[in-house]
Coordinates of C-alpha atoms (C1' of nucleotides) in Angstrom, one line a residue:
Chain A
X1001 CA 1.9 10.6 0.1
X1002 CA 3.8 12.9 -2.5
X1003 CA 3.0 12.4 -6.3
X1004 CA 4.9 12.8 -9.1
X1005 CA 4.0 15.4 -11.1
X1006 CA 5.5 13.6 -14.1
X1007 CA 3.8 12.1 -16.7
X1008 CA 4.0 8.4 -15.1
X1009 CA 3.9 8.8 -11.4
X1010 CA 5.6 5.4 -10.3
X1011 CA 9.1 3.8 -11.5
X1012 CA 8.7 0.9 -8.9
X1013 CA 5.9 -1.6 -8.7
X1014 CA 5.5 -1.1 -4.8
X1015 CA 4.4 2.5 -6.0
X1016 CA 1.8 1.6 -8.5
X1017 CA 0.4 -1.0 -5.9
X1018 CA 0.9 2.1 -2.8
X1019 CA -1.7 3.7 -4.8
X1020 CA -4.3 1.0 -4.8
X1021 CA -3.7 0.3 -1.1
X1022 CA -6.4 2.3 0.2
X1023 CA -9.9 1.6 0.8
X1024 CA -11.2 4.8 -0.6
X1025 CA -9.3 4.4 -3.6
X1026 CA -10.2 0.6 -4.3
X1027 CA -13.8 2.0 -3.3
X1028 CA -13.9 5.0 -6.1
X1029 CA -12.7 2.0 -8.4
X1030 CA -15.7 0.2 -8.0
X1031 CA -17.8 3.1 -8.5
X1032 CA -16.0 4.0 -11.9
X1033 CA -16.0 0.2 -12.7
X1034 CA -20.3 0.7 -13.3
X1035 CA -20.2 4.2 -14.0
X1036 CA -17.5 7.0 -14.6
X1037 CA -18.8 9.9 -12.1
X1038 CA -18.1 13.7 -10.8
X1039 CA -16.8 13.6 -7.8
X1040 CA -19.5 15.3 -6.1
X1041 CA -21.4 12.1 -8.1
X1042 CA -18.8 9.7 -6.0
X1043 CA -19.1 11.9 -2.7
X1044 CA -22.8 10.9 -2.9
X1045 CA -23.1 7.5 -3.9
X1046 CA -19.9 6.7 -1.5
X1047 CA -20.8 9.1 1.5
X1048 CA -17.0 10.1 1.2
X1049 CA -16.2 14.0 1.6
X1050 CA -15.2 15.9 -1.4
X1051 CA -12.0 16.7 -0.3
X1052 CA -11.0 13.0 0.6
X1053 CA -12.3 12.2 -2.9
X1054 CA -10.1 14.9 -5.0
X1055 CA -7.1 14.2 -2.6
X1056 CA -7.7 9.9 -3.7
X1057 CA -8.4 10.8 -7.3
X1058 CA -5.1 12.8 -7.4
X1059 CA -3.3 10.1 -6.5
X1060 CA -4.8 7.4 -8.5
X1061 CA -4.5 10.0 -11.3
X1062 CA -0.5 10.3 -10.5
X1063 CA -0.3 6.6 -11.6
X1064 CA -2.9 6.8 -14.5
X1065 CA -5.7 4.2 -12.4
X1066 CA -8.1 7.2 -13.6
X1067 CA -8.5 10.4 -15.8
X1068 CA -10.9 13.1 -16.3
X1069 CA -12.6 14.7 -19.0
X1070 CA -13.8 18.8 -17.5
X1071 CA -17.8 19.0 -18.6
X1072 CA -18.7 22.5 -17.3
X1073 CA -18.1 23.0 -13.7
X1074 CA -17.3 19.3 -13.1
X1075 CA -14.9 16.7 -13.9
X1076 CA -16.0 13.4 -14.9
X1077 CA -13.3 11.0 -13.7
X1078 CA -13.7 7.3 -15.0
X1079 CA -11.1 4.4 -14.6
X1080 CA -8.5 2.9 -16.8
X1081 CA -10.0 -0.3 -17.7
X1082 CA -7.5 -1.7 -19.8
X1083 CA -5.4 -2.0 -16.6
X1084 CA -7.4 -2.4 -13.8
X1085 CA -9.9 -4.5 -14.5
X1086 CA -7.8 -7.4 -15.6
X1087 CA -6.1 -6.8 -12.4
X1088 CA -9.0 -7.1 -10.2
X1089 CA -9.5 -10.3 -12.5
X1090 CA -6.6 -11.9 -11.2
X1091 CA -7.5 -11.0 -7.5
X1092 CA -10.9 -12.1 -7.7
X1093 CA -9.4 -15.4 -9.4
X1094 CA -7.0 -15.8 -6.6
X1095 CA -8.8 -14.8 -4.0
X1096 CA -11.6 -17.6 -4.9
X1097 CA -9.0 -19.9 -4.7
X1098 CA -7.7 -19.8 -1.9
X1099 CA -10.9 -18.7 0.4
X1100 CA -12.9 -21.2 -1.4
X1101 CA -14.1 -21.9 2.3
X1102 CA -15.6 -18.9 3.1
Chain B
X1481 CA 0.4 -4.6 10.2
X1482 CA -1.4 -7.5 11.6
X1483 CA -2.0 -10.0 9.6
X1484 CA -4.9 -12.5 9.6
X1485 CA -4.3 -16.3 10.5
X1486 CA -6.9 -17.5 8.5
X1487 CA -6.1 -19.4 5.3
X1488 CA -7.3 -16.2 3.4
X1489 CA -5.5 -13.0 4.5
X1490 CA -7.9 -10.2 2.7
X1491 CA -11.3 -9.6 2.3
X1492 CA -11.1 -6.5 0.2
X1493 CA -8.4 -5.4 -2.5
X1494 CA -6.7 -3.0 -1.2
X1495 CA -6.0 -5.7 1.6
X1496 CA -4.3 -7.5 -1.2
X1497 CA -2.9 -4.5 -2.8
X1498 CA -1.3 -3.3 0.6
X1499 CA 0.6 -6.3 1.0
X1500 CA 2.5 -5.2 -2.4
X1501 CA 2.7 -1.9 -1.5
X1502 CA 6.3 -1.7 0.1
X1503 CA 9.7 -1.8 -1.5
X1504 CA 11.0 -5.0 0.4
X1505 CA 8.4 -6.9 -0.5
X1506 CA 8.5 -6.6 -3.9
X1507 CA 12.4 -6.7 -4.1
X1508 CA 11.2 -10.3 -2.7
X1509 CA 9.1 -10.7 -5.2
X1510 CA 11.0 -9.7 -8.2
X1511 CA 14.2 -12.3 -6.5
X1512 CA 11.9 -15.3 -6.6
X1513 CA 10.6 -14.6 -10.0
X1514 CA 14.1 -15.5 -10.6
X1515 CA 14.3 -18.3 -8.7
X1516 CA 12.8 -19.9 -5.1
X1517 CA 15.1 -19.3 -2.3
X1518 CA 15.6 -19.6 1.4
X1519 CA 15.2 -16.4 3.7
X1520 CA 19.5 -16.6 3.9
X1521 CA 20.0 -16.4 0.4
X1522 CA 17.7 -13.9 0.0
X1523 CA 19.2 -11.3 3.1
X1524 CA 22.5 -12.1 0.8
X1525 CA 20.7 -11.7 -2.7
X1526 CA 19.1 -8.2 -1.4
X1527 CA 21.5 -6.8 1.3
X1528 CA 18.3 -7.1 3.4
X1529 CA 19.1 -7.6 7.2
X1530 CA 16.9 -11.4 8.4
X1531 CA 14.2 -10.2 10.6
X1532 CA 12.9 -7.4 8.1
X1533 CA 13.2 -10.2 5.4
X1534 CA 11.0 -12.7 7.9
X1535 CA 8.3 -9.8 8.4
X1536 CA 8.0 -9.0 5.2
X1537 CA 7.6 -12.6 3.9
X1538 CA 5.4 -13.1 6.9
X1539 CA 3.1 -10.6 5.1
X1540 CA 3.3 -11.6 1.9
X1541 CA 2.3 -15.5 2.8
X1542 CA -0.8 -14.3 4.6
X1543 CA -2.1 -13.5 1.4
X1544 CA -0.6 -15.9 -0.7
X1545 CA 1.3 -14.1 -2.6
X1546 CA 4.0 -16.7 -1.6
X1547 CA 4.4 -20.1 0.0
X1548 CA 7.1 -22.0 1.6
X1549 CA 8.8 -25.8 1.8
X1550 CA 11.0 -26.7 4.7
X1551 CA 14.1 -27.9 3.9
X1552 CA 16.4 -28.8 6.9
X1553 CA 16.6 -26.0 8.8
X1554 CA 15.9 -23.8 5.9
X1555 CA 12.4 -22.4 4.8
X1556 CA 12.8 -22.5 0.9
X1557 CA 10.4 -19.6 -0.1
X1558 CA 8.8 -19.3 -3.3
X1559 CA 6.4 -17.0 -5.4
X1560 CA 2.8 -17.7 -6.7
X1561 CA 3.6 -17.4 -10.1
X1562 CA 0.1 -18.0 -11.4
X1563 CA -1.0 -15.0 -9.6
X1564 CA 1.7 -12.4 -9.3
X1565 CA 3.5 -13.0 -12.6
X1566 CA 0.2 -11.7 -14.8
X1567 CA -0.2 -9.2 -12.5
X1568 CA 2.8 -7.8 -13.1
X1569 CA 2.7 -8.4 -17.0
X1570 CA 0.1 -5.8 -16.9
X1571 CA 1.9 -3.0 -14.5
X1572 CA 4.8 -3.2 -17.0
X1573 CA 2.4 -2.9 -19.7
X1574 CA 0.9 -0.1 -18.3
X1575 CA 3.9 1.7 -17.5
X1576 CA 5.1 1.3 -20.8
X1577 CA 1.8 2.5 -22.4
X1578 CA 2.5 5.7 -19.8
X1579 CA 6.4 6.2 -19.5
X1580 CA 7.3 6.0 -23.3
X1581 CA 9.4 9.2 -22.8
X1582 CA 11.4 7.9 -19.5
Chain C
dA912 C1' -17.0 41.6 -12.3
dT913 C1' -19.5 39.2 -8.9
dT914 C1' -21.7 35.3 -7.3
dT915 C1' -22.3 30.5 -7.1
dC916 C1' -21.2 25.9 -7.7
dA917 C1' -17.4 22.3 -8.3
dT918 C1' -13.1 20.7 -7.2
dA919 C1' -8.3 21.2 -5.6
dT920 C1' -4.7 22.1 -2.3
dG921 C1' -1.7 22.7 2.0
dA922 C1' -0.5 21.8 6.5
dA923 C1' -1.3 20.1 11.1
dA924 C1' -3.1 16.4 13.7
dC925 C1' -3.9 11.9 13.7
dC926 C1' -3.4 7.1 12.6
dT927 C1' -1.0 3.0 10.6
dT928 C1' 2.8 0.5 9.2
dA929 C1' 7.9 -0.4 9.1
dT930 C1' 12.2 -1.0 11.4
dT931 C1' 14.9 -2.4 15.0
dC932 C1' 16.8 -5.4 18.2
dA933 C1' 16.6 -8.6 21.7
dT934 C1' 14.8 -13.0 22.3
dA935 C1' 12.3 -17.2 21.2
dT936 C1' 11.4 -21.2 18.4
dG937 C1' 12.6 -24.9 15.5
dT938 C1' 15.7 -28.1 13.1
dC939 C1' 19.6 -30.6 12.6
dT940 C1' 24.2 -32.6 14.2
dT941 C1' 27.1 -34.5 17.5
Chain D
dA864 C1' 20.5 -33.2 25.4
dA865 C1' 23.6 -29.6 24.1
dG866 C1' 25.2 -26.7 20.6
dA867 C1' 24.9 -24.5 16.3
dC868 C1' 22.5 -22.7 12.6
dA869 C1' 18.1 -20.8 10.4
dT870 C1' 14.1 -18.3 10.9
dA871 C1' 10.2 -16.2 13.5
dT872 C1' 8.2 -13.1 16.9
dG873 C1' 7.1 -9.1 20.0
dA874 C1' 7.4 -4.6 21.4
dA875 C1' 9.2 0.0 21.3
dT876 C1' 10.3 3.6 18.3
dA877 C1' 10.7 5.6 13.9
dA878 C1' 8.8 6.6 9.6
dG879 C1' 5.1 7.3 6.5
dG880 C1' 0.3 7.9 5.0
dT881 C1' -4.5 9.8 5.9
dT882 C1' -7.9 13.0 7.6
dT883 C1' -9.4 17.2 8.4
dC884 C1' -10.5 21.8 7.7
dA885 C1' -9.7 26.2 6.1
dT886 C1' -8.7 28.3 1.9
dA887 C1' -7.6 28.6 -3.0
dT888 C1' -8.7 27.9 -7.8
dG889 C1' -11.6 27.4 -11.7
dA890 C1' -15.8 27.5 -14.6
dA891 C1' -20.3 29.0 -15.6
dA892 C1' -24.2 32.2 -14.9
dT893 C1' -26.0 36.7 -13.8

DNA sequence: ATTTCATATGAAACCTTATTCATATGTCTT
DNA sequence: AAGACATATGAATAAGGTTTCATATGAAAT
């Protein structure tokens, strides 16, 4: 995937939602949902290599999912919650409706 | 992409968020917003050739993102408002908040 | 200024998804 | 039941995304 250097890295909605579309990324979400993290932090409590982690936290950076603040030799990523976690709101909303049965 | 047959069609979020994650799809998406329509109208609406459109909606329906009625010999497809409309409140919010300069 | 720790980056290999197109299925009309 | 119209499906290929790994960059400590 290539990312916009830009400011805002999408101009479509299938862009914004590209970025979320991957497991590692939806899983770093949860992480920084409880608890914003280094990534050698997220490598740990994920058991995901660094360098997947900094090549998924560019990209959900490129959309603004996440941002980091540097603290020494790390950077302490944690999520945009104003945006995501309504989102996931609606999922989890949607997704108990229609898989009541599971 | 295969998709699952049960009546729920993701497990985890970025399940869901692939489904949204491709240009067709949410062309699709943003044309029913407007108003339901049959997979016809929509290959005339979009310039989208019929199979692609009948994939793509294929996808979209195994997560509920929309849902059809028969009519004749058309399938009059139409969006999940309650879910995707929110949804899509806050990407535009977001976008905004992020792409005040564009 | 050198070493060490933390993270990022680039490119090739690998894997997954989309497109295409021929064909099948389904629904109505006659 | 045959024909016409509408949509779906399968499979090969094309296109695109992810992983991997070697290396680069950056920040702090010595």
């Amino acid at each position: 995937m290539k990312y916009n250097a830009s400011k805002c890295g999408f101009k479509s909605y299938h862009v914004f939602f590209r970025n979320l579309a991957n497991p590692i990324r939806t899983k770093i979400i949860s992480a920084l949902k409880e608890k914003q993290s280094s990534v050698t932090e997220l490598a740990e409590k994920l058991k995901i290599e660094q360098s997947k982690l900094s090549h998924a936290l560019a990209a959900l950076k490129s959309c603004n999912i996440v941002d980091y603040k540097q603290k020494g030799k790390s950077r302490i990523y944690f999520l945009n919650k104003t945006t995501i976690l309504p989102m996931l709101k609606i999922i989890d909303k949607h997704k108990c409706k229609y898989c009541k049965h599971k």
